[in-house]
Coordinates of C-alpha atoms and ligand atoms in Angstrom, one line a residue:
M1 CA 35.5 25.7 -8.6
K2 CA 35.1 22.7 -6.4
V3 CA 31.8 22.0 -4.5
T4 CA 33.8 22.0 -1.3
E5 CA 35.2 25.4 -2.1
H6 CA 31.8 26.8 -2.9
I7 CA 30.6 25.5 0.5
A8 CA 33.6 27.0 2.3
K9 CA 33.1 30.4 0.4
A10 CA 29.4 30.5 1.5
K11 CA 30.6 30.7 5.2
G12 CA 27.6 28.8 6.6
N13 CA 25.0 30.1 4.3
T14 CA 22.9 27.4 2.6
L15 CA 23.4 27.2 -1.2
F16 CA 20.9 26.3 -3.8
S17 CA 21.6 23.7 -6.5
F18 CA 19.7 21.2 -8.7
E19 CA 20.0 18.2 -10.9
I20 CA 18.9 18.0 -14.5
I21 CA 18.4 15.1 -16.9
P22 CA 19.7 15.2 -20.5
P23 CA 16.9 15.3 -23.1
V24 CA 15.8 12.2 -24.9
K25 CA 18.0 11.6 -27.9
G26 CA 17.0 13.8 -30.9
R27 CA 15.3 16.4 -28.8
S28 CA 16.5 20.0 -28.6
I29 CA 18.6 21.3 -25.7
Q30 CA 16.5 24.5 -25.8
E31 CA 13.9 22.7 -23.7
L32 CA 16.5 22.1 -21.1
Y33 CA 17.6 25.7 -21.1
G34 CA 13.9 26.7 -20.7
N35 CA 13.9 24.8 -17.4
I36 CA 17.3 26.1 -16.2
D37 CA 16.6 29.8 -17.1
P38 CA 14.0 30.4 -14.3
L39 CA 16.3 28.9 -11.7
M40 CA 19.4 31.0 -12.4
E41 CA 18.1 33.9 -10.3
F42 CA 18.8 31.8 -7.2
N43 CA 22.5 31.6 -8.1
P44 CA 23.2 27.9 -8.1
P45 CA 27.0 27.6 -7.8
F46 CA 26.7 24.2 -9.5
I47 CA 24.3 22.1 -11.5
D48 CA 24.4 18.3 -11.7
V49 CA 23.7 16.5 -15.0
T50 CA 22.7 12.8 -14.7
T51 CA 23.8 9.9 -16.8
S52 CA 21.3 7.3 -17.9
R53 CA 21.9 3.6 -18.0
E54 CA 21.8 2.0 -21.5
E55 CA 18.7 0.0 -22.3
Y56 CA 17.5 -2.5 -24.8
V57 CA 15.3 -1.3 -27.7
Y58 CA 13.6 -3.6 -30.2
I59 CA 13.7 -2.4 -33.8
D60 CA 11.2 -3.8 -36.3
R61 CA 13.1 -5.1 -39.4
D62 CA 10.5 -6.5 -41.8
G63 CA 8.6 -8.2 -39.0
L64 CA 11.6 -9.4 -37.2
L65 CA 12.6 -7.6 -34.0
D66 CA 16.3 -6.7 -33.7
K67 CA 17.4 -6.2 -30.1
K68 CA 19.8 -3.3 -29.7
L69 CA 21.5 -1.7 -26.7
T70 CA 21.4 2.1 -26.6
R71 CA 21.5 5.0 -24.3
M72 CA 18.2 7.0 -24.6
R73 CA 19.6 10.2 -22.9
P74 CA 23.2 10.5 -24.0
G75 CA 25.2 13.8 -23.9
T76 CA 26.0 14.3 -20.2
V77 CA 29.5 15.7 -20.7
G78 CA 28.4 17.8 -23.7
I79 CA 25.5 19.3 -21.7
C80 CA 27.9 20.0 -18.8
A81 CA 30.1 21.9 -21.2
S82 CA 27.3 23.9 -22.8
I83 CA 25.7 24.9 -19.5
K84 CA 29.0 25.9 -18.0
H85 CA 29.7 28.0 -21.1
K86 CA 26.2 29.5 -21.3
Y87 CA 25.5 30.3 -17.7
D88 CA 29.1 30.5 -16.3
V89 CA 28.2 28.0 -13.6
D90 CA 30.0 24.8 -12.5
T91 CA 28.5 21.6 -13.8
I92 CA 28.8 18.1 -12.4
P93 CA 28.6 15.1 -14.7
H94 CA 27.4 11.9 -13.1
V95 CA 29.9 9.2 -13.9
L96 CA 28.6 5.6 -13.7
C97 CA 30.3 2.2 -13.2
G98 CA 27.4 0.5 -15.1
G99 CA 27.7 0.6 -18.9
F100 CA 31.3 1.8 -18.9
T101 CA 34.6 0.1 -19.1
K102 CA 37.4 1.5 -17.0
E103 CA 39.1 2.8 -20.2
E104 CA 35.9 4.6 -21.3
T105 CA 35.7 6.1 -17.8
E106 CA 39.3 7.3 -18.2
Y107 CA 38.6 8.9 -21.5
L108 CA 35.5 10.6 -20.1
L109 CA 37.5 12.0 -17.2
V110 CA 40.2 13.3 -19.6
D111 CA 37.4 15.1 -21.5
C112 CA 36.1 16.6 -18.3
H113 CA 39.6 17.8 -17.4
Y114 CA 40.1 19.4 -20.8
L115 CA 36.7 21.1 -20.4
G116 CA 37.6 22.6 -17.0
I117 CA 35.1 20.6 -15.1
D118 CA 36.2 20.5 -11.5
N119 CA 33.7 18.1 -9.9
V120 CA 32.3 14.7 -10.8
M121 CA 29.7 12.6 -9.1
A122 CA 30.8 8.9 -8.8
L123 CA 28.0 6.4 -8.9
R124 CA 27.5 2.7 -9.5
G125 CA 24.3 3.2 -11.5
D126 CA 21.2 1.1 -11.2
A127 CA 20.5 -2.3 -12.7
M128 CA 19.4 -2.1 -16.3
R129 CA 15.6 -2.4 -16.7
E130 CA 15.9 -6.0 -17.8
E131 CA 18.2 -7.0 -14.9
Q132 CA 16.9 -7.9 -11.5
Y133 CA 20.3 -7.0 -9.9
F134 CA 23.1 -4.7 -11.0
E135 CA 25.7 -6.5 -13.1
A136 CA 29.1 -4.9 -13.6
T137 CA 30.0 -4.2 -17.2
K138 CA 32.9 -6.4 -18.5
G139 CA 36.0 -4.4 -17.8
G140 CA 34.1 -1.9 -15.6
H141 CA 33.7 -1.3 -11.9
K142 CA 31.4 -3.2 -9.6
Y143 CA 31.0 -0.7 -6.9
A144 CA 31.2 3.1 -6.6
N145 CA 34.2 3.0 -4.2
E146 CA 36.3 1.4 -7.0
L147 CA 35.3 4.3 -9.4
V148 CA 36.2 6.8 -6.7
K149 CA 39.6 5.2 -6.5
Q150 CA 40.1 5.4 -10.2
I151 CA 39.3 9.1 -10.2
Q152 CA 41.5 9.8 -7.2
D153 CA 44.3 7.8 -8.9
L154 CA 43.9 10.1 -11.9
N155 CA 44.1 13.1 -9.6
C156 CA 47.6 11.8 -8.8
G157 CA 48.6 11.1 -12.4
K158 CA 48.0 7.4 -12.1
Y159 CA 46.2 6.4 -15.3
L160 CA 45.0 2.8 -15.8
H161 CA 48.2 1.6 -17.6
E162 CA 50.8 4.2 -16.7
V163 CA 51.8 6.8 -14.2
I164 CA 52.2 10.1 -16.0
E165 CA 54.4 12.7 -14.3
T166 CA 52.9 16.0 -15.3
D167 CA 52.2 19.4 -13.8
N168 CA 48.8 19.2 -15.4
C169 CA 47.1 16.6 -13.2
A170 CA 43.4 16.6 -12.8
D171 CA 42.1 17.6 -9.4
F172 CA 38.5 16.5 -9.4
C173 CA 36.4 17.1 -6.3
I174 CA 34.4 13.8 -6.0
G175 CA 30.8 13.5 -4.9
V176 CA 29.1 10.2 -3.9
A177 CA 25.6 9.0 -3.1
G178 CA 24.3 8.4 0.5
Y179 CA 21.0 6.9 1.6
P180 CA 19.3 8.2 4.8
E181 CA 16.9 5.2 4.5
K182 CA 19.6 2.9 3.3
H183 CA 20.3 1.7 -0.3
L184 CA 17.7 -0.8 -1.4
E185 CA 20.2 -3.6 -1.7
A186 CA 22.0 -3.0 1.6
P187 CA 21.3 -5.5 4.4
S188 CA 21.2 -2.8 7.0
L189 CA 21.7 1.0 7.3
K190 CA 24.9 0.3 9.3
S191 CA 26.4 -1.8 6.6
D192 CA 25.4 0.8 4.0
L193 CA 27.1 3.5 6.1
K194 CA 30.3 1.3 6.2
R195 CA 30.2 1.3 2.4
L196 CA 29.8 5.0 2.4
K197 CA 32.8 5.3 4.6
Q198 CA 34.7 3.2 2.1
K199 CA 33.9 5.7 -0.6
V200 CA 35.0 8.6 1.6
D201 CA 38.2 6.8 2.5
A202 CA 38.8 6.2 -1.2
G203 CA 38.7 9.9 -1.8
A204 CA 35.1 11.2 -2.0
D205 CA 34.9 14.8 -0.9
Y206 CA 31.2 15.2 -0.3
V207 CA 28.0 13.2 -0.2
V208 CA 24.6 13.9 -1.8
T209 CA 21.7 12.0 -0.4
Q210 CA 18.9 10.1 -2.0
M211 CA 15.5 11.9 -1.6
F212 CA 13.7 11.7 1.7
F213 CA 10.5 13.2 2.9
D214 CA 11.1 13.1 6.6
N215 CA 13.9 15.4 7.7
Q216 CA 14.4 13.4 10.9
K217 CA 15.8 10.6 8.7
Y218 CA 18.4 13.0 7.3
F219 CA 19.4 14.3 10.7
E220 CA 19.8 10.8 12.1
F221 CA 21.8 9.8 9.0
V222 CA 24.2 12.7 9.4
D223 CA 24.7 11.8 13.1
A224 CA 25.3 8.2 12.3
A225 CA 27.7 9.1 9.5
K226 CA 29.6 11.4 11.9
D227 CA 29.8 8.6 14.5
M228 CA 31.3 6.4 11.8
G229 CA 34.0 9.0 11.1
I230 CA 32.5 10.4 7.9
D231 CA 33.4 14.0 8.1
V232 CA 32.7 15.4 4.6
P233 CA 29.7 17.6 3.8
I234 CA 26.4 15.7 3.4
I235 CA 24.1 17.5 1.1
P236 CA 20.4 16.7 1.3
G237 CA 18.6 15.8 -1.9
I238 CA 15.0 17.1 -2.1
K239 CA 12.4 16.0 -4.5
P240 CA 9.0 17.7 -4.7
I241 CA 6.2 15.2 -5.4
A242 CA 4.7 16.1 -8.7
V243 CA 2.1 13.5 -9.7
K244 CA -0.1 11.2 -7.7
R245 CA 1.7 8.1 -9.1
H246 CA 4.7 9.1 -7.0
L247 CA 2.9 7.8 -4.0
Q248 CA 3.4 4.2 -5.2
L249 CA 6.4 4.7 -7.5
L250 CA 8.9 6.4 -5.1
P251 CA 8.6 3.8 -2.3
Q252 CA 8.7 1.0 -4.9
V253 CA 11.8 2.3 -6.8
F254 CA 13.8 3.8 -4.0
R255 CA 12.5 1.9 -0.9
I256 CA 11.7 5.1 1.0
D257 CA 8.9 5.9 3.3
L258 CA 6.5 8.8 2.9
P259 CA 5.2 10.4 6.1
Q260 CA 1.5 9.8 6.8
D261 CA 0.6 13.5 6.8
L262 CA 2.0 13.8 3.3
I263 CA 0.2 10.7 2.1
D264 CA -3.1 12.0 3.6
A265 CA -2.6 15.4 1.9
L266 CA -1.9 13.7 -1.4
D267 CA -4.9 11.4 -1.0
D268 CA -7.2 14.4 -0.7
C269 CA -6.0 15.8 -4.1
T270 CA -8.4 15.4 -6.9
N271 CA -6.1 16.4 -9.7
N272 CA -2.3 16.6 -10.4
K273 CA -2.3 20.4 -10.1
A274 CA -3.3 20.0 -6.5
V275 CA -0.7 17.2 -6.1
R276 CA 2.0 19.5 -7.4
Q277 CA 0.9 22.2 -4.9
V278 CA 1.1 19.7 -2.0
G279 CA 4.5 18.6 -3.3
I280 CA 5.7 22.3 -3.4
E281 CA 4.4 23.0 0.1
W282 CA 5.9 19.8 1.6
A283 CA 9.3 20.4 0.0
T284 CA 9.3 24.1 1.1
K285 CA 8.6 23.0 4.7
Q286 CA 11.4 20.5 4.5
S287 CA 13.8 23.0 2.9
K288 CA 13.1 25.7 5.5
E289 CA 13.8 23.3 8.4
L290 CA 17.0 22.0 6.8
K291 CA 18.2 25.5 6.0
E292 CA 17.5 26.5 9.6
A293 CA 19.6 23.5 10.7
G294 CA 22.5 24.9 8.6
V295 CA 22.8 22.3 5.8
P296 CA 25.5 23.4 3.3
V297 CA 23.4 23.1 0.2
L298 CA 19.8 22.3 -0.7
H299 CA 20.0 20.1 -3.8
Y300 CA 16.8 19.6 -5.8
Y301 CA 15.9 16.8 -8.1
S302 CA 14.2 18.7 -10.9
M303 CA 13.2 15.7 -13.2
G304 CA 13.0 18.0 -16.2
K305 CA 10.5 20.6 -15.0
S306 CA 11.4 23.6 -13.0
D307 CA 8.2 25.5 -12.1
N308 CA 7.9 23.7 -8.7
I309 CA 11.6 24.1 -7.9
K310 CA 11.3 27.8 -8.6
A311 CA 8.3 28.1 -6.3
I312 CA 10.2 26.4 -3.5
A313 CA 13.4 28.4 -4.0
K314 CA 11.4 31.6 -4.0
A315 CA 9.9 30.7 -0.6
V316 CA 13.2 29.5 0.9
F317 CA 16.1 31.6 -0.5
Ligands
FAD1 P1 27.5 1.9 -4.3 O1 28.1 2.8 -3.4 O2 28.4 1.0 -5.1 O3 26.5 0.9 -3.5 C1 25.6 0.0 -4.1 C2 25.2 -1.1 -3.1 O4 26.3 -2.0 -2.9 C3 24.8 -0.6 -1.7 O5 23.8 -1.4 -1.3 C4 26.1 -0.7 -0.9 O6 25.8 -0.9 0.5 C5 26.7 -2.0 -1.5 N1 28.2 -1.9 -1.6 C6 29.0 -0.9 -1.9 N2 30.2 -1.3 -1.9 C7 30.2 -2.6 -1.7 C8 31.3 -3.6 -1.6 N3 32.6 -3.2 -1.8 N4 30.9 -4.9 -1.4 C9 29.6 -5.2 -1.2 N5 28.6 -4.3 -1.2 C10 28.9 -3.0 -1.5 N6 21.8 6.5 -11.2 C11 22.1 6.6 -12.5 O7 21.9 5.6 -13.3 N7 22.4 7.8 -13.0 C12 22.6 9.0 -12.3 O8 22.9 10.0 -12.8 C13 22.3 8.9 -10.9 N8 22.5 9.9 -10.1 C14 22.3 9.8 -8.7 C15 22.4 10.9 -7.9 C16 22.2 10.7 -6.5 C17 22.4 11.9 -5.6 C18 21.8 9.5 -5.9 C19 21.6 9.3 -4.5 C20 21.6 8.4 -6.8 C21 21.9 8.5 -8.2 N9 21.7 7.4 -9.0 C22 21.9 7.6 -10.4 C23 21.3 6.1 -8.5 C24 22.4 5.2 -8.1 O9 23.2 4.9 -9.3 C25 21.8 4.0 -7.5 O10 21.2 4.3 -6.3 C26 22.7 2.7 -7.4 O11 21.9 1.6 -7.2 C27 23.7 2.8 -6.3 O12 24.7 3.7 -6.6 P2 25.9 4.0 -5.5 O13 26.8 4.9 -6.2 O14 25.3 4.4 -4.2 O15 26.5 2.5 -5.3

């Protein structure tokens, strides 16, 4: 079922969902299940599965280092299929521009269609670790709005090299990313919102936001998006702080601000257990206020561990 249908069916009640990351290559999927199991009691209608960018690894061959490009956490579509089958829940693969040619994207979408996956999240992807800026893959898309268009075209039977008249067209519901504190490369929030509008005009059905720690930023973003004519659901993405290093890491990586009250509470923590508890309490407070405001879904970034998400969900749902 489509995300937009889940939202319509909930009739104004806030839904619970979360995002997971595929295991590192070679690790068992059981660990992933172990983190999903405790969250199923909160009835997520859908679960997102991220896609990682490829990266360079250096392999020692008799003293000489061989540089190879590899994806450390492959398996997004396979994991979507296995979770869908195991838990009878909708799964949403993240589809990236970076690292994929348009042909590869087409094949991936065909796989998703065969697997009965109804939703995809269309993203540009970040720059690779070695790059200062994102560089489009040869034969791939440069921006997410182009990827949205490819998916929307496929929904109409328009493949890359031919139009196929069929009664078996894909009908993907398309999610895209939004940034309450603007995307780090955008020159202003307004220009970033214009880019978001382009994605919606190209066919995006809903937006999931980057994490934020001050709800006011989300509320203002939703108002600004509405003023710009963006009328699709905007789902808030919530991340509970889990380790003290997040204090520096999150602002550095995502160019987001942390409220002073949260920084002070984290500064007072003497170990990561206390930090995790502060993270839970802050995200719970945020979630309760957002739910009260009637957001369609509360979407959590689980980053592989679910004990904190479970504590928050227990307090909120
Ligand atoms: P875009 O919408 O293409 O925007 C990128 C930048 O370009 C923005 O600054 C925008 O303002 C600008 N821009 C857009 N269109 C144009 C244009 N036509 N001309 C000029 N400028 C333009 N990353 C992963 O690698 N894997 C994941 O699984 C993943 N999941 C995510 C899930 C969510 C909910 C979010 C919020 C982010 C996720 N990301 C993921 C990170 C995302 O890939 C990065 O934030 C990336 O840098 C931007 O992706 P985008 O889809 O927003 O890009």
